[in-house]
Amino acid sequence: MSTHNVTVVERPRRNLWVQSYLPEVAKGLAITSRQFFKNLLTGSDIQTVQYPEVKRDYPLRYRGLHRLTYRDDGQVRCVACMCCSTICPANCIHITAAEHEDTSIEKYPAEFVIDELRCIVCGLCVEACPCDAIRMDSGIHAHPFYERDKAFLNKDYLLDLGGPSTAVQGGVLGSRSAR
Amino acid sequence: MDLVWELLIILLKIVVVVLLFAFPIGSLMTLLGDRKQSSLIQNRIGPNRARLPGINHPLVGIPHFLADGLKMIFKEDIIPRQANRFWHTLAPAISLFPAIALWAVIPFSDHYCTGTATMVDYRDVCVDGAFYNLFSISNLEAGLLYVFAISAVSVYGAAIAGWASNSKFSLLGGLRSSAQMISYEVTMGLSLAGILIIYGTLNLNEMVVVQGQLLWDWLPMWGIVVQPLAFFLFLAAMMAETKRAPFDVPEGESEIVAGYFTEFSSMKFAVIQLSEYVATVFVGSLVSTVFLGGWQVPWLYGDGFYFGNTDEPSIPLPYWLVIVLRVGSFSIKTLFILWLQFMLRWTLPRFRYDQIMTLGWKILLPLSLANLVITAFVVLVLL
Ligand code: SF4
Ligand code: SF4
């Protein structure tokens, strides 16, 4: 016979007992009333989280508002390579690059604006960034804005949400990753 | 003078029954039965956000129900342009009328005895006085017929509402509700015919009095004891009459928006909803009157509890306490049936339209006929 791993599920037997409907109704009632009284008396099965008072913890990898990480010396880590704004499917990252005094850095974003109204929270910008400069781990839910211009998050705001990157500058495994 | 007095008492009874019993319970059910009970069954909390001013407690969601009422009053009342204005306006009233009128014959307790009440052969008798009808609006001899007649009229409300709104959804809803009502009307009547044979009366209060009889000196002769099958048939038929799940095809949210009241808004919508809930409460009270002994408390008669057919009560009670116990017993039974209805509503998946028809015509109808024939036969042999 065939060696396929087949589980045969028997069709429910529709005998007179089942067809007469009342026993099955009684069974159903038993389940619902058990739940009813359990929740009425103890409330132990209630799944509701009372949202504004009780907040559910976001998972660690939750994609919240963007943030820009900074270097050890506090400068913005982004090198204005435009990878993120290129990959962004919503076309909502607007970067104006400028030349950095430090020749080893070359470029930095003079302006870095994310249009949160257009962002679809896909996370591709984070994937694309070669230097771990943009992240979405601020843990802040993308919230509504009362004024439109508030939704354009600029560089200062994004840096305020940020912190030092956990990646190592220069790509060499060093003391920072051990910390 | 007597006539004025009489009229005043009747008016008072109407006010108490309709405004203090039927309406509050009916409308509270929209909240407690529909929303709170379902939420507990489904492991949710249900409405708990609205607050009464100054009281920072959800109060099992009752403020929500007040807020709903306010909202309904202030909503715009829309009549579709092509609708028949006259009937569209009248339809909610037509559906509310039977729901209220039905309450006229429900006895909340036994007739008031002006002398001393006592018990002879498991029946209340009134020594040195007469029974005076104080606990039902009208002590109609043809009480049960009246109930059938009025509840048959209630289909007009739905049918007219559906027809007058000039919407295909409404029309379908109206048609479905008429079809469903007609199919279940028959079962409803036939399942009670057996009860009629046994009790030998149409008067609802008299029916309840007969249910005070004891079988073998200990078992109260409640309808559910002598006619268990009829109880289930009647409950099913009555649930279909109230157009509630699992028989909610007239509303059929997934198919025809809200059925016959799709085009109603504001207070008209509220009135139609309310009449449905009042009718649901009525079903509870009718089932408890006919099958659960109405105001009877087991072994309790005019002047106390009797265990056995003795002259003196085993536990004597003052007459007023007996009345309180009886009204309480009736209310509790009604609420229990109501609770059961909502429980069924949240337990059973809804029937398909053809299943409803099959259930009504091919299962419930033959069963109720069989029940009637067997009952008639048994009564013939035993009596
Ligand atoms: S999350 Fe997606 S849409 Fe939003 S900025 Fe990044 S790439 Fe653009
Ligand atoms: S955030 Fe990253 S990907 Fe975007 S421009 Fe800056 S360095 Fe490039």
Coordinates of C-alpha atoms and ligand atoms in Angstrom, one line a residue:
Chain A
M1 CA 0.0 0.0 0.0
S2 CA 1.0 3.6 -0.2
T3 CA 3.5 4.8 2.3
H4 CA 2.0 8.3 2.5
N5 CA 1.4 9.5 6.0
V6 CA -2.4 9.8 5.8
T7 CA -4.6 10.5 8.8
V8 CA -8.1 9.3 8.1
V9 CA -10.6 11.5 9.9
E10 CA -13.9 9.8 10.3
R11 CA -16.9 11.7 9.3
P12 CA -19.0 12.6 12.3
R13 CA -21.6 10.0 12.9
R14 CA -25.0 11.4 12.4
N15 CA -27.0 8.9 14.3
L16 CA -30.4 9.5 15.9
W17 CA -28.8 10.7 19.1
V18 CA -27.0 13.5 17.3
Q19 CA -29.8 14.2 14.9
S20 CA -32.3 14.6 17.6
Y21 CA -30.4 17.7 18.4
L22 CA -31.3 18.1 22.0
P23 CA -28.4 16.2 23.6
E24 CA -26.0 18.2 21.4
V25 CA -27.6 21.4 22.4
A26 CA -27.3 20.4 26.0
K27 CA -23.6 19.7 25.5
G28 CA -23.1 23.1 23.9
L29 CA -25.0 24.8 26.7
A30 CA -22.8 23.0 29.2
I31 CA -19.7 24.5 27.6
T32 CA -21.0 28.0 27.3
S33 CA -22.6 28.1 30.8
R34 CA -19.4 26.7 32.3
Q35 CA -17.5 29.5 30.7
F36 CA -20.2 32.0 31.7
F37 CA -20.2 31.1 35.4
K38 CA -16.4 30.8 35.5
N39 CA -16.0 34.3 34.2
L40 CA -18.8 35.7 36.1
L41 CA -17.5 34.4 39.4
T42 CA -13.8 34.4 39.0
G43 CA -13.0 36.1 35.7
S44 CA -10.1 33.8 35.3
D45 CA -10.5 33.1 31.6
I46 CA -10.9 36.7 30.5
Q47 CA -8.3 37.6 27.9
T48 CA -9.0 41.3 27.6
V49 CA -6.1 43.7 28.3
Q50 CA -7.6 46.9 29.6
Y51 CA -5.6 48.9 27.1
P52 CA -5.0 52.5 28.2
E53 CA -4.5 51.4 31.8
V54 CA -2.7 48.2 31.1
K55 CA -0.3 48.0 28.3
R56 CA 0.9 44.8 26.8
D57 CA 4.7 44.7 26.4
Y58 CA 5.9 44.9 22.8
P59 CA 8.0 42.0 21.6
L60 CA 11.7 42.8 21.4
R61 CA 11.7 43.0 17.7
Y62 CA 8.7 45.2 17.4
R63 CA 9.0 47.8 14.7
G64 CA 8.2 51.1 16.3
L65 CA 9.3 54.7 15.3
H66 CA 12.6 55.0 13.6
R67 CA 15.7 56.2 15.4
L68 CA 19.1 57.2 14.2
T69 CA 22.0 55.8 16.1
Y70 CA 25.1 57.8 16.9
R71 CA 28.7 57.2 17.0
D72 CA 30.8 57.0 20.1
D73 CA 31.6 60.7 19.9
G74 CA 27.9 61.5 19.6
Q75 CA 27.8 62.4 15.9
V76 CA 25.2 60.9 13.6
R77 CA 26.2 57.5 12.4
C78 CA 24.5 57.7 9.1
V79 CA 26.9 58.3 6.2
A80 CA 24.2 59.5 3.8
C81 CA 24.7 56.6 1.4
M82 CA 21.0 56.8 0.3
C83 CA 20.5 53.0 0.6
C84 CA 17.5 53.4 2.8
S85 CA 15.8 56.1 0.8
T86 CA 16.4 54.1 -2.3
I87 CA 14.9 50.9 -1.0
C88 CA 12.1 52.5 0.8
P89 CA 8.9 51.4 -1.1
A90 CA 7.0 54.3 0.3
N91 CA 9.6 56.8 -0.8
C92 CA 9.4 58.5 2.5
I93 CA 13.0 59.0 3.5
H94 CA 14.4 62.3 2.4
I95 CA 18.1 62.9 2.9
T96 CA 20.2 65.9 2.0
A97 CA 23.9 64.8 2.1
A98 CA 26.7 67.1 3.1
E99 CA 30.4 66.8 3.2
H100 CA 32.0 66.0 6.5
E101 CA 35.1 67.7 7.8
D102 CA 36.6 64.4 8.8
T103 CA 37.8 62.9 5.6
S104 CA 37.5 59.4 7.0
I105 CA 33.8 59.9 7.2
E106 CA 33.3 61.8 4.0
K107 CA 29.5 62.3 4.0
Y108 CA 26.9 62.9 6.6
P109 CA 23.2 63.8 6.3
A110 CA 22.7 67.5 6.7
E111 CA 19.0 66.8 6.7
F112 CA 17.3 63.4 7.4
V113 CA 13.5 63.5 7.3
I114 CA 11.2 60.5 7.6
D115 CA 7.6 61.1 6.6
E116 CA 5.8 58.9 9.1
L117 CA 2.5 59.5 7.4
R118 CA 3.8 57.6 4.3
C119 CA 5.9 55.0 6.0
I120 CA 4.4 51.5 5.8
V121 CA 6.6 50.2 8.6
C122 CA 8.2 47.5 6.4
G123 CA 11.6 47.7 8.0
L124 CA 13.5 47.6 4.7
C125 CA 15.4 50.7 5.5
V126 CA 16.8 49.0 8.5
E127 CA 17.8 46.0 6.4
A128 CA 19.4 48.1 3.8
C129 CA 21.5 50.3 6.0
P130 CA 25.2 49.3 5.8
C131 CA 26.2 50.9 9.0
D132 CA 23.4 50.2 11.4
A133 CA 22.6 53.9 11.4
I134 CA 18.8 53.6 11.2
R135 CA 16.8 51.3 13.4
M136 CA 13.2 50.8 14.3
D137 CA 13.7 49.5 17.9
S138 CA 12.7 52.7 19.8
G139 CA 9.6 50.7 21.0
I140 CA 7.4 53.7 20.4
H141 CA 4.2 53.0 18.6
A142 CA 3.8 55.1 15.5
H143 CA 1.1 57.4 16.9
P144 CA -1.2 59.9 15.2
F145 CA -0.2 63.5 14.9
Y146 CA -2.3 66.6 15.4
E147 CA -0.4 68.6 12.9
R148 CA 0.9 67.4 9.6
D149 CA 4.4 68.8 9.9
K150 CA 4.9 67.0 13.2
A151 CA 4.7 63.8 11.3
F152 CA 7.9 64.6 9.4
L153 CA 10.5 63.3 11.8
N154 CA 13.7 65.2 11.4
K155 CA 17.3 64.3 12.2
D156 CA 17.3 65.8 15.7
Y157 CA 14.2 64.1 16.7
L158 CA 15.4 60.7 15.4
L159 CA 18.7 61.2 17.1
D160 CA 17.0 61.9 20.4
L161 CA 15.2 58.6 20.1
G162 CA 18.5 57.0 19.3
G163 CA 21.5 55.7 21.2
P164 CA 24.8 54.3 20.4
S165 CA 24.8 51.5 17.9
T166 CA 25.5 48.1 19.1
A167 CA 27.5 47.4 16.0
V168 CA 31.2 48.0 16.0
Q169 CA 32.7 50.9 14.1
G170 CA 35.0 49.9 11.4
G171 CA 33.7 46.4 11.3
V172 CA 36.4 45.0 13.6
L173 CA 35.3 42.8 16.5
G174 CA 36.5 44.7 19.5
S175 CA 35.8 45.6 23.0
R176 CA 32.3 47.1 22.4
S177 CA 30.7 44.0 21.3
A178 CA 32.0 42.3 24.4
R179 CA 30.4 44.9 26.6
Chain B
M1 CA -67.2 55.5 42.3
D2 CA -66.4 51.9 42.2
L3 CA -65.8 52.1 38.5
V4 CA -63.3 54.9 38.9
W5 CA -61.6 52.9 41.5
E6 CA -61.5 49.9 39.3
L7 CA -60.1 52.0 36.4
L8 CA -57.4 53.5 38.6
I9 CA -56.3 50.1 39.7
I10 CA -56.2 48.8 36.1
L11 CA -54.1 51.9 35.1
L12 CA -51.8 51.3 38.0
K13 CA -51.4 47.7 37.0
I14 CA -50.6 48.6 33.4
V15 CA -48.0 51.2 34.5
V16 CA -46.4 48.8 36.9
V17 CA -46.3 45.8 34.5
V18 CA -45.2 47.7 31.4
L19 CA -43.1 50.5 32.8
L20 CA -41.6 48.8 35.8
F21 CA -41.3 45.2 34.6
A22 CA -41.5 44.6 30.8
F23 CA -39.7 47.7 29.6
P24 CA -36.8 47.8 32.1
I25 CA -36.1 44.1 31.9
G26 CA -36.5 44.1 28.1
S27 CA -34.2 47.0 27.6
L28 CA -31.7 46.0 30.2
M29 CA -31.5 42.7 28.4
T30 CA -30.1 44.5 25.4
L31 CA -27.2 45.2 27.6
L32 CA -26.9 42.5 30.1
G33 CA -28.1 39.6 28.0
D34 CA -26.8 40.5 24.7
R35 CA -23.5 42.2 25.5
K36 CA -22.4 41.2 28.9
Q37 CA -23.5 37.6 28.9
S38 CA -22.0 37.0 25.4
S39 CA -18.8 38.7 26.5
L40 CA -18.4 36.4 29.5
I41 CA -19.1 33.3 27.4
Q42 CA -16.5 34.4 25.0
N43 CA -13.9 35.3 27.6
R44 CA -14.2 39.0 27.1
I45 CA -15.2 41.8 29.6
G46 CA -17.9 43.6 27.6
P47 CA -18.9 47.2 27.8
N48 CA -17.3 48.8 30.9
R49 CA -16.0 52.2 29.8
A50 CA -19.0 54.6 30.3
R51 CA -19.4 56.1 33.8
L52 CA -22.2 57.8 35.5
P53 CA -21.1 61.3 36.7
G54 CA -19.4 61.0 40.1
I55 CA -19.3 57.2 40.2
N56 CA -16.0 55.8 39.1
H57 CA -17.3 52.3 38.6
P58 CA -18.5 50.4 35.5
L59 CA -21.7 49.2 37.3
V60 CA -21.8 46.2 35.0
G61 CA -22.0 48.5 32.1
I62 CA -25.4 50.0 32.8
P63 CA -24.2 53.6 32.0
H64 CA -23.5 52.3 28.5
F65 CA -27.1 51.4 28.2
L66 CA -28.2 54.9 29.3
A67 CA -25.7 56.4 26.9
D68 CA -27.1 54.2 24.1
G69 CA -30.6 55.6 24.9
L70 CA -29.3 59.2 24.8
K71 CA -27.5 58.5 21.5
M72 CA -30.7 57.0 20.0
I73 CA -32.7 60.1 20.9
F74 CA -30.3 62.5 19.4
K75 CA -29.6 60.6 16.2
E76 CA -31.1 61.9 13.0
D77 CA -34.3 60.1 12.0
I78 CA -33.9 59.2 8.3
I79 CA -36.8 58.2 6.1
P80 CA -35.6 56.9 2.7
R81 CA -37.0 59.1 0.0
Q82 CA -38.9 56.4 -1.9
A83 CA -40.2 54.9 1.3
N84 CA -43.8 55.0 2.2
R85 CA -43.7 57.7 4.8
F86 CA -46.9 56.7 6.5
W87 CA -46.2 53.1 7.1
H88 CA -42.5 53.6 7.6
T89 CA -43.4 55.9 10.5
L90 CA -46.1 53.6 11.8
A91 CA -44.2 50.3 11.6
P92 CA -42.2 50.6 14.8
A93 CA -45.4 51.4 16.7
I94 CA -47.1 48.4 15.1
S95 CA -44.3 46.1 16.3
L96 CA -44.2 47.6 19.7
F97 CA -48.0 47.4 20.3
P98 CA -48.3 43.6 20.4
A99 CA -45.2 43.2 22.5
I100 CA -46.8 45.4 25.2
A101 CA -50.4 44.2 24.7
L102 CA -49.3 40.6 25.4
W103 CA -48.5 41.4 29.0
A104 CA -52.2 42.0 29.7
V105 CA -52.9 38.4 30.6
I106 CA -49.8 37.4 32.5
P107 CA -50.6 36.7 36.2
F108 CA -47.8 37.9 38.5
S109 CA -49.4 36.3 41.5
D110 CA -52.7 34.7 42.5
H111 CA -55.8 36.8 42.8
Y112 CA -55.8 38.8 46.0
C113 CA -57.9 37.2 48.7
T114 CA -59.9 39.7 50.7
G115 CA -60.6 37.2 53.5
T116 CA -58.2 34.6 54.9
A117 CA -56.5 32.4 52.3
T118 CA -55.9 28.7 53.1
M119 CA -55.5 25.5 51.2
V120 CA -58.0 22.7 50.4
D121 CA -56.8 19.8 48.2
Y122 CA -53.8 21.8 47.0
R123 CA -55.8 24.8 45.9
D124 CA -56.0 28.2 47.5
V125 CA -59.4 28.9 48.9
C126 CA -60.6 32.2 50.3
V127 CA -62.6 32.0 53.5
D128 CA -64.8 34.9 54.4
G129 CA -64.0 36.9 51.3
A130 CA -63.5 36.8 47.6
F131 CA -60.7 36.6 45.2
Y132 CA -59.9 40.0 43.7
N133 CA -57.7 40.3 40.5
L134 CA -54.8 42.4 41.5
F135 CA -51.8 40.8 40.0
S136 CA -52.7 40.5 36.3
I137 CA -53.9 43.4 34.2
S138 CA -56.8 41.4 32.9
N139 CA -58.1 38.1 34.0
L140 CA -59.2 37.0 30.6
E141 CA -61.0 33.7 30.3
A142 CA -59.5 33.2 26.8
G143 CA -56.1 34.3 28.0
L144 CA -54.1 31.8 26.0
L145 CA -56.1 32.5 22.8
Y146 CA -55.5 36.2 23.3
V147 CA -51.7 35.5 23.5
F148 CA -51.8 33.5 20.3
A149 CA -53.9 36.2 18.5
I150 CA -51.7 39.1 19.6
S151 CA -48.4 37.3 18.9
A152 CA -49.7 36.5 15.5
V153 CA -50.3 40.2 14.9
S154 CA -46.7 41.0 15.8
V155 CA -45.6 39.7 12.4
Y156 CA -47.3 42.7 10.9
G157 CA -44.8 45.1 12.4
A158 CA -41.9 43.3 10.8
A159 CA -43.7 42.8 7.4
I160 CA -44.9 46.4 7.2
A161 CA -41.5 47.7 8.3
G162 CA -39.8 45.6 5.6
W163 CA -42.3 46.5 2.9
A164 CA -42.5 50.2 3.6
S165 CA -38.8 51.0 3.6
N166 CA -38.5 50.4 -0.2
S167 CA -35.3 48.5 0.2
K168 CA -34.7 45.0 -1.1
F169 CA -32.9 44.0 2.1
S170 CA -35.8 45.1 4.2
L171 CA -38.3 43.5 1.9
L172 CA -36.5 40.2 2.1
G173 CA -36.2 40.5 5.9
G174 CA -39.9 41.2 6.2
L175 CA -40.8 38.2 3.9
R176 CA -38.5 35.9 5.8
S177 CA -39.9 37.0 9.2
S178 CA -43.5 36.3 8.0
A179 CA -42.5 32.9 6.6
Q180 CA -40.7 32.0 9.8
M181 CA -43.5 33.2 12.0
I182 CA -46.2 31.4 10.1
S183 CA -44.2 28.1 10.2
Y184 CA -43.7 28.3 13.9
E185 CA -47.1 29.7 14.8
V186 CA -48.5 26.3 14.1
T187 CA -46.1 24.4 16.3
M188 CA -46.6 27.0 19.0
G189 CA -50.3 26.4 19.1
L190 CA -50.2 22.7 18.8
S191 CA -47.6 22.2 21.5
L192 CA -49.8 24.0 23.9
A193 CA -52.9 22.1 22.9
G194 CA -51.7 19.2 25.0
I195 CA -51.4 21.5 28.0
L196 CA -54.9 22.7 27.4
I197 CA -56.2 19.2 27.5
I198 CA -54.6 18.5 30.8
Y199 CA -55.4 21.8 32.5
G200 CA -58.8 22.2 30.9
T201 CA -58.7 26.0 30.9
L202 CA -57.4 28.8 28.7
N203 CA -57.3 31.3 31.6
L204 CA -53.6 31.7 32.4
N205 CA -54.1 32.3 36.1
E206 CA -56.3 29.3 36.3
M207 CA -53.6 27.3 34.6
V208 CA -51.1 28.3 37.2
V209 CA -53.5 27.4 40.0
V210 CA -53.9 23.9 38.5
Q211 CA -50.1 23.6 38.4
G212 CA -50.2 23.8 42.2
Q213 CA -51.7 20.3 42.3
L214 CA -49.4 17.6 43.4
L215 CA -48.8 14.3 41.7
W216 CA -48.5 11.5 44.2
D217 CA -48.7 14.1 46.9
W218 CA -45.2 15.4 46.3
L219 CA -44.5 16.4 42.7
P220 CA -45.9 19.7 41.7
M221 CA -47.9 19.3 38.5
W222 CA -45.9 21.9 36.5
G223 CA -46.2 21.9 32.8
I224 CA -42.7 20.7 32.3
V225 CA -43.4 17.7 34.4
V226 CA -46.6 16.6 32.6
Q227 CA -45.6 17.8 29.1
P228 CA -41.8 17.7 28.8
L229 CA -41.8 17.4 25.1
A230 CA -44.2 20.3 24.6
F231 CA -41.9 22.4 26.7
F232 CA -39.0 22.0 24.3
L233 CA -41.2 22.4 21.3
F234 CA -42.8 25.5 22.7
L235 CA -39.4 27.0 23.7
A236 CA -38.1 26.4 20.2
A237 CA -41.2 27.8 18.5
M238 CA -41.2 30.8 20.8
M239 CA -37.5 31.5 20.2
A240 CA -38.2 31.4 16.5
E241 CA -41.0 33.9 17.1
T242 CA -38.7 36.4 18.7
K243 CA -36.4 36.3 15.7
R244 CA -33.3 35.7 17.7
A245 CA -30.4 33.5 17.0
P246 CA -30.3 30.7 16.1
F247 CA -33.5 31.7 14.2
D248 CA -32.3 35.1 13.2
V249 CA -32.7 34.9 9.4
P250 CA -35.2 37.8 9.3
E251 CA -32.3 39.9 10.5
G252 CA -29.6 37.9 8.8
E253 CA -26.7 40.3 9.5
S254 CA -24.4 38.4 7.2
E255 CA -26.9 38.4 4.3
I256 CA -29.3 41.3 4.4
V257 CA -27.7 43.9 6.6
A258 CA -30.3 44.1 9.4
G259 CA -33.3 42.6 7.6
Y260 CA -36.6 44.4 8.0
F261 CA -35.2 47.3 10.0
T262 CA -32.3 48.1 7.8
E263 CA -33.7 51.5 6.9
F264 CA -34.7 52.6 10.4
S265 CA -32.7 54.9 12.4
S266 CA -32.9 56.9 15.7
M267 CA -35.7 56.1 18.0
K268 CA -37.6 54.1 15.4
F269 CA -34.8 51.7 15.3
A270 CA -34.7 51.7 19.1
V271 CA -38.4 51.0 19.3
I272 CA -38.2 48.1 17.0
Q273 CA -35.2 46.7 19.0
L274 CA -37.0 47.3 22.2
S275 CA -40.2 45.6 21.0
E276 CA -38.1 42.5 20.1
Y277 CA -36.6 42.4 23.6
V278 CA -39.9 43.0 25.3
A279 CA -41.2 40.1 23.3
T280 CA -38.3 38.0 24.4
V281 CA -39.0 38.8 28.0
F282 CA -42.6 37.9 27.3
V283 CA -41.6 34.5 26.0
G284 CA -39.8 34.0 29.3
S285 CA -42.9 34.9 31.3
L286 CA -45.2 32.8 29.2
V287 CA -43.0 29.8 29.3
S288 CA -42.7 30.1 33.1
T289 CA -46.5 30.6 33.4
V290 CA -47.4 27.6 31.3
F291 CA -44.6 25.2 32.0
L292 CA -42.8 26.3 35.1
G293 CA -45.7 26.9 37.4
G294 CA -45.9 30.6 37.0
W295 CA -46.1 32.2 40.4
Q296 CA -46.3 28.9 42.2
V297 CA -43.7 28.2 44.8
P298 CA -43.6 24.4 45.3
W299 CA -45.8 23.4 48.2
L300 CA -46.6 27.0 49.1
Y301 CA -50.3 27.8 49.4
G302 CA -52.3 30.7 50.8
D303 CA -51.1 30.5 54.3
G304 CA -47.8 28.7 54.2
F305 CA -46.0 25.6 53.1
Y306 CA -47.9 22.3 53.2
F307 CA -46.1 19.0 53.1
G308 CA -49.0 16.6 52.5
N309 CA -52.7 17.3 52.3
T310 CA -53.2 18.5 55.8
D311 CA -55.5 21.1 57.4
E312 CA -52.8 23.2 58.9
P313 CA -49.7 24.4 57.1
S314 CA -46.5 22.8 58.1
I315 CA -44.7 26.2 57.9
P316 CA -47.3 29.0 58.3
L317 CA -46.5 32.2 56.6
P318 CA -48.3 35.6 56.6
Y319 CA -50.3 36.3 53.5
W320 CA -48.2 39.2 52.4
L321 CA -45.0 37.1 52.5
V322 CA -46.8 34.5 50.3
I323 CA -47.5 37.1 47.8
V324 CA -44.0 38.4 47.8
L325 CA -42.6 34.9 47.4
R326 CA -45.0 34.2 44.5
V327 CA -44.1 37.4 42.6
G328 CA -40.5 36.7 43.3
S329 CA -40.8 33.2 42.1
F330 CA -42.5 34.3 38.9
S331 CA -39.8 36.9 38.3
I332 CA -37.0 34.5 38.9
K333 CA -38.5 31.9 36.6
T334 CA -38.9 34.5 33.9
L335 CA -35.4 35.7 34.3
F336 CA -34.1 32.1 34.2
I337 CA -35.9 31.4 30.9
L338 CA -34.6 34.7 29.6
W339 CA -31.1 33.7 30.6
L340 CA -31.6 30.4 28.9
Q341 CA -32.7 32.0 25.7
F342 CA -29.7 34.2 25.6
M343 CA -27.5 31.3 26.5
L344 CA -29.0 29.3 23.6
R345 CA -28.5 32.3 21.4
W346 CA -24.8 32.4 22.1
T347 CA -24.4 28.7 21.9
L348 CA -26.0 27.6 18.7
P349 CA -24.9 28.5 15.3
R350 CA -27.7 30.0 13.2
F351 CA -29.8 27.9 11.0
R352 CA -29.8 28.2 7.3
Y353 CA -33.1 29.3 5.9
D354 CA -34.1 25.9 4.5
Q355 CA -33.1 24.3 7.8
I356 CA -35.4 26.6 9.6
M357 CA -38.3 25.6 7.4
T358 CA -37.3 21.9 7.7
L359 CA -37.1 22.1 11.4
G360 CA -40.4 23.9 11.6
W361 CA -42.5 21.9 9.2
K362 CA -40.9 18.4 9.2
I363 CA -39.7 18.0 12.8
L364 CA -41.5 20.3 15.2
L365 CA -44.9 20.1 13.6
P366 CA -45.2 16.3 13.5
L367 CA -43.7 16.1 17.0
S368 CA -46.2 18.5 18.4
L369 CA -49.0 16.6 16.6
A370 CA -47.8 13.3 18.0
N371 CA -47.5 14.9 21.5
L372 CA -51.1 16.2 21.2
V373 CA -52.4 12.7 20.1
I374 CA -50.6 10.9 22.8
T375 CA -51.6 13.4 25.5
A376 CA -55.2 13.1 24.4
F377 CA -55.0 9.4 24.5
V378 CA -53.4 9.3 28.0
V379 CA -55.9 11.8 29.4
L380 CA -58.8 9.7 27.9
V381 CA -57.5 6.5 29.5
L382 CA -56.6 8.0 32.9
L383 CA -59.6 10.2 33.5
Ligands
SF4_1 S1 10.1 51.2 7.2 FE1 9.8 50.9 5.1 S2 8.5 52.5 4.4 FE2 9.2 53.1 6.4 S3 10.9 54.4 6.0 FE3 11.7 52.3 6.3 S4 11.8 51.5 4.2 FE4 10.5 53.3 4.2
SF4_2 S1 20.5 55.6 7.4 FE1 21.9 54.0 6.7 S2 21.1 53.5 4.6 FE2 20.2 55.4 5.2 S3 21.5 56.9 4.3 FE3 22.2 56.6 6.4 S4 23.8 55.1 6.2 FE4 22.7 55.0 4.3

